[in-house]
């Protein structure tokens, strides 16, 4: 029984030490999702008032919402303690690839 208690003791100490980070990450996630909903709603209304084409307005609000959600997930992961540098680098490379895709290609010869 003592062996079980001695093996669980470090686990309990780690869990207690990790609890504030997890709580802060949960609060960040809840507030962030609420703010994303508000921003996308306001953007949709602004585009509607400006008489932007409905399909374009839907696309822009959806793109904005998903971009903000991805950034929120990276922020929450960073709050928990996950190293997010590689995620940001991959997103930057993907953005560069998407941005370069429609550019005209030159051919030699």
Short mmCIF file of C-alpha atoms in Angstrom, two decimals, residues 10 18 20 34 42 53 78-79 81 84 88 107:
data_model
loop_
_atom_site.label_atom_id
_atom_site.label_comp_id
_atom_site.label_asym_id
_atom_site.label_seq_id
_atom_site.Cartn_x
_atom_site.Cartn_y
_atom_site.Cartn_z
CA UNK A 10 4.54 12.77 -7.39
CA UNK A 18 -0.62 21.85 -13.47
CA UNK A 20 -3.73 26.61 -12.60
CA UNK A 34 -17.17 34.07 -27.12
CA UNK A 42 -20.27 42.06 -36.15
CA UNK A 53 -22.50 39.98 -52.10
CA UNK A 78 0.85 27.89 -25.44
CA UNK A 79 -0.94 28.64 -22.16
CA UNK A 81 2.79 24.76 -21.98
CA UNK A 84 3.85 26.36 -30.49
CA UNK A 88 3.28 28.97 -36.29
CA UNK A 107 9.00 29.26 -68.18
#
